Tab-separated table of C-alpha atoms in Angstrom:
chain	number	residue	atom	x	y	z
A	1190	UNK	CA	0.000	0.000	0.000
A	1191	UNK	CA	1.759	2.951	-1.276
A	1192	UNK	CA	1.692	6.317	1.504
A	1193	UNK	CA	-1.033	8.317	-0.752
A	1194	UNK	CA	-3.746	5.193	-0.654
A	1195	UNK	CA	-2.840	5.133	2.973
A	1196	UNK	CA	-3.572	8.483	4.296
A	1197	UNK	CA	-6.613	8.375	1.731
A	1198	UNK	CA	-8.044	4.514	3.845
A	1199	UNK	CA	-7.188	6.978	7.158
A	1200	UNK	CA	-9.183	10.298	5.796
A	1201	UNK	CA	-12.097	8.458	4.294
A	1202	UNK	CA	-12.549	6.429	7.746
A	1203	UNK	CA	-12.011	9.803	9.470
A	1204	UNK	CA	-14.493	11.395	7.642
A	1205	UNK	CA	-16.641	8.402	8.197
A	1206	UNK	CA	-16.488	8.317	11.466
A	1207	UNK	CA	-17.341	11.960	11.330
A	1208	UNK	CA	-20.506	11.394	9.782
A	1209	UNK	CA	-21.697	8.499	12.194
A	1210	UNK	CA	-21.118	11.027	14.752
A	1211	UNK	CA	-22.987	14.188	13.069
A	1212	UNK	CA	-25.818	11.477	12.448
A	1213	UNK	CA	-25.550	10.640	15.891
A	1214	UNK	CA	-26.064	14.009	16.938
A	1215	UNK	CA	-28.801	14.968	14.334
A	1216	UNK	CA	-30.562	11.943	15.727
A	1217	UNK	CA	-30.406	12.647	19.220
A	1218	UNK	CA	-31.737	16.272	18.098
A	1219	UNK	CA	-34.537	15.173	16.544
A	1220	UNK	CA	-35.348	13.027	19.649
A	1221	UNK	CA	-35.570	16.184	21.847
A	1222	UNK	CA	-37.402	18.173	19.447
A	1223	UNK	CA	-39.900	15.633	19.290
A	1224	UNK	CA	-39.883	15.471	22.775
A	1225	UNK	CA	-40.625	19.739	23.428
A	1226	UNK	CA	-43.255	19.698	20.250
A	1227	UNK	CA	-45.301	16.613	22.375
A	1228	UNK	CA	-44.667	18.378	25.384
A	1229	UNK	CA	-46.103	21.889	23.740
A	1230	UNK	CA	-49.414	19.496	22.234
A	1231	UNK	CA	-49.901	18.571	25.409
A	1232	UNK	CA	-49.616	22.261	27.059
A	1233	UNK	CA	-51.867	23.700	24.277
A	1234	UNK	CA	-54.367	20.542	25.117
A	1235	UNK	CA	-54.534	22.107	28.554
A	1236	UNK	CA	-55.296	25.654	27.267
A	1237	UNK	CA	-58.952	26.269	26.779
A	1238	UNK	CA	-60.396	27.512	23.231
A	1239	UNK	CA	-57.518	26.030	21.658
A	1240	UNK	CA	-57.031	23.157	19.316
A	1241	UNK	CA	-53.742	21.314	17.599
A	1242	UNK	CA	-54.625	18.634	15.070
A	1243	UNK	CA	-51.285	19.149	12.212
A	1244	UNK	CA	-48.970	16.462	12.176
A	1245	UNK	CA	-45.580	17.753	12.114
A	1246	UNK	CA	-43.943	16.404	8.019
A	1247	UNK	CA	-41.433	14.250	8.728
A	1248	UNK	CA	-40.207	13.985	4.805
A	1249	UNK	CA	-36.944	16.631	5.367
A	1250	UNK	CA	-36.041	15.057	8.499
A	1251	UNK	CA	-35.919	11.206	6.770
A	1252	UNK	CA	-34.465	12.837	3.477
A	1253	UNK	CA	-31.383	14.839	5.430
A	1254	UNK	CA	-30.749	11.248	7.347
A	1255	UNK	CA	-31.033	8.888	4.594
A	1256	UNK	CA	-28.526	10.875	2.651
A	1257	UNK	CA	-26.274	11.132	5.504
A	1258	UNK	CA	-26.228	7.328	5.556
A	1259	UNK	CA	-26.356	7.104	2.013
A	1260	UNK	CA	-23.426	9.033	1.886
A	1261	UNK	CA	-21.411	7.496	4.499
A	1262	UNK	CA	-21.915	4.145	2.085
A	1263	UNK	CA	-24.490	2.477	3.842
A	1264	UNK	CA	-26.356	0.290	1.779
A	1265	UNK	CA	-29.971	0.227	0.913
A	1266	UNK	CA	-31.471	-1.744	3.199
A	1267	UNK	CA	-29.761	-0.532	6.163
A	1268	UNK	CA	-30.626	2.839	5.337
A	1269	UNK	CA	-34.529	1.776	5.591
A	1270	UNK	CA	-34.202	-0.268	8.531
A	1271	UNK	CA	-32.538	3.045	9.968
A	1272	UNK	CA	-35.032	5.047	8.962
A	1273	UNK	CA	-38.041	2.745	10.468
A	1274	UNK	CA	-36.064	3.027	13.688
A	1275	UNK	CA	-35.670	6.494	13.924
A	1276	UNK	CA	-39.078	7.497	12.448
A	1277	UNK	CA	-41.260	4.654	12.794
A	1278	UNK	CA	-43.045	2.936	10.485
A	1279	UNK	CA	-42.762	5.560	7.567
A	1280	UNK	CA	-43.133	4.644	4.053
A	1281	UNK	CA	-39.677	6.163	2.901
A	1282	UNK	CA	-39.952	4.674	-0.616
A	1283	UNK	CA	-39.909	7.768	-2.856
A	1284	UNK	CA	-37.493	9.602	-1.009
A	1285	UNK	CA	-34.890	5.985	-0.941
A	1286	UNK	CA	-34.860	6.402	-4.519
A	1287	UNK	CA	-34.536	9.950	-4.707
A	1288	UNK	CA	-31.338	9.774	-2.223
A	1289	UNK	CA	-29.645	6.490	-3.714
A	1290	UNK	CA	-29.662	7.816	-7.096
A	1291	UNK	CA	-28.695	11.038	-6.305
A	1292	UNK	CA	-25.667	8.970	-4.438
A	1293	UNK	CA	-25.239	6.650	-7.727
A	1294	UNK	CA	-24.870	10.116	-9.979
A	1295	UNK	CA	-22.416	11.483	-7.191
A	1296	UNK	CA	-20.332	8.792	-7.284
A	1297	UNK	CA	-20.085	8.201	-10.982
A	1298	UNK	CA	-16.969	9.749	-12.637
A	1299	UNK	CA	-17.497	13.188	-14.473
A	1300	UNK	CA	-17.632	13.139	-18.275
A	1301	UNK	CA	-14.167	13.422	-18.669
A	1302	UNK	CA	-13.328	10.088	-17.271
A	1303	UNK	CA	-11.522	11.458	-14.057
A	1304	UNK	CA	-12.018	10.434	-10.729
A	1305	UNK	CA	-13.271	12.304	-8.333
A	1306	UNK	CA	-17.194	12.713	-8.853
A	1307	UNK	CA	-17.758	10.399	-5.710
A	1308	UNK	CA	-15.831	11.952	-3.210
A	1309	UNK	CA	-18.639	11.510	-1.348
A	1310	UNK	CA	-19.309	8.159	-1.686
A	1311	UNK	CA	-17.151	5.696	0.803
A	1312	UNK	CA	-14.497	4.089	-1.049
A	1313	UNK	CA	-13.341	0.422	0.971
């Protein structure tokens, strides 16, 4: 293994691990804001004269994770089961294959034939 594909295996498991760790954090952010917007339903349940029936969308929240993981290289699969945990039981269908082939164009070489048009994508 030459010194260049070395410190490239280090930076893209650095960067890797980077990611896990923003999703992490994203996660556990989402978990609390959940937590304060049930908390606020049930304050404004309490209030009289006033009513709260809106779901909060939950599309951007599943599209910003599963392209996180997409990103990171997880695979398909994993990405839904992911999802399911974090969400629930969401149909996350459409938005799977609008991230993954975003992620399949990103990490396609330009026209030009160089390399470099899936620095995003995890290279093992």
């Amino acid at each position: 293994m030459t010194a260049v594909s070395y410190l490239s295996q280090v930076m893209d498991d650095h960067l890797a691990e980077r990611a896990d760790e923003l999703l992490q954090r994203a996660t556990a952010l989402r978990q609390r804001c959940q937590r304060m917007n049930e908390r606020l339903e049930e304050l404004a349940r309490a209030v009289p004269g006033t009513t709260h029936t809106t779901q909060p969308d939950q599309s951007e929240g599943i599209r910003v994770v599963a392209t996180n993981l997409a990103l990171s290289g997880a695979a398909r699969d994993e990405v839904d089961s992911r999802l399911r945990e974090t969400f629930g039981a969401v149909d996350a269908g459409p938005i799977l294959d609008e991230v993954f082939a975003a992620a399949e164009k990103s990490s396609k070489p330009p026209a030009g034939g160089q390399p470099g048009g899936g620095r995003f994508a995890r290279q093992d």
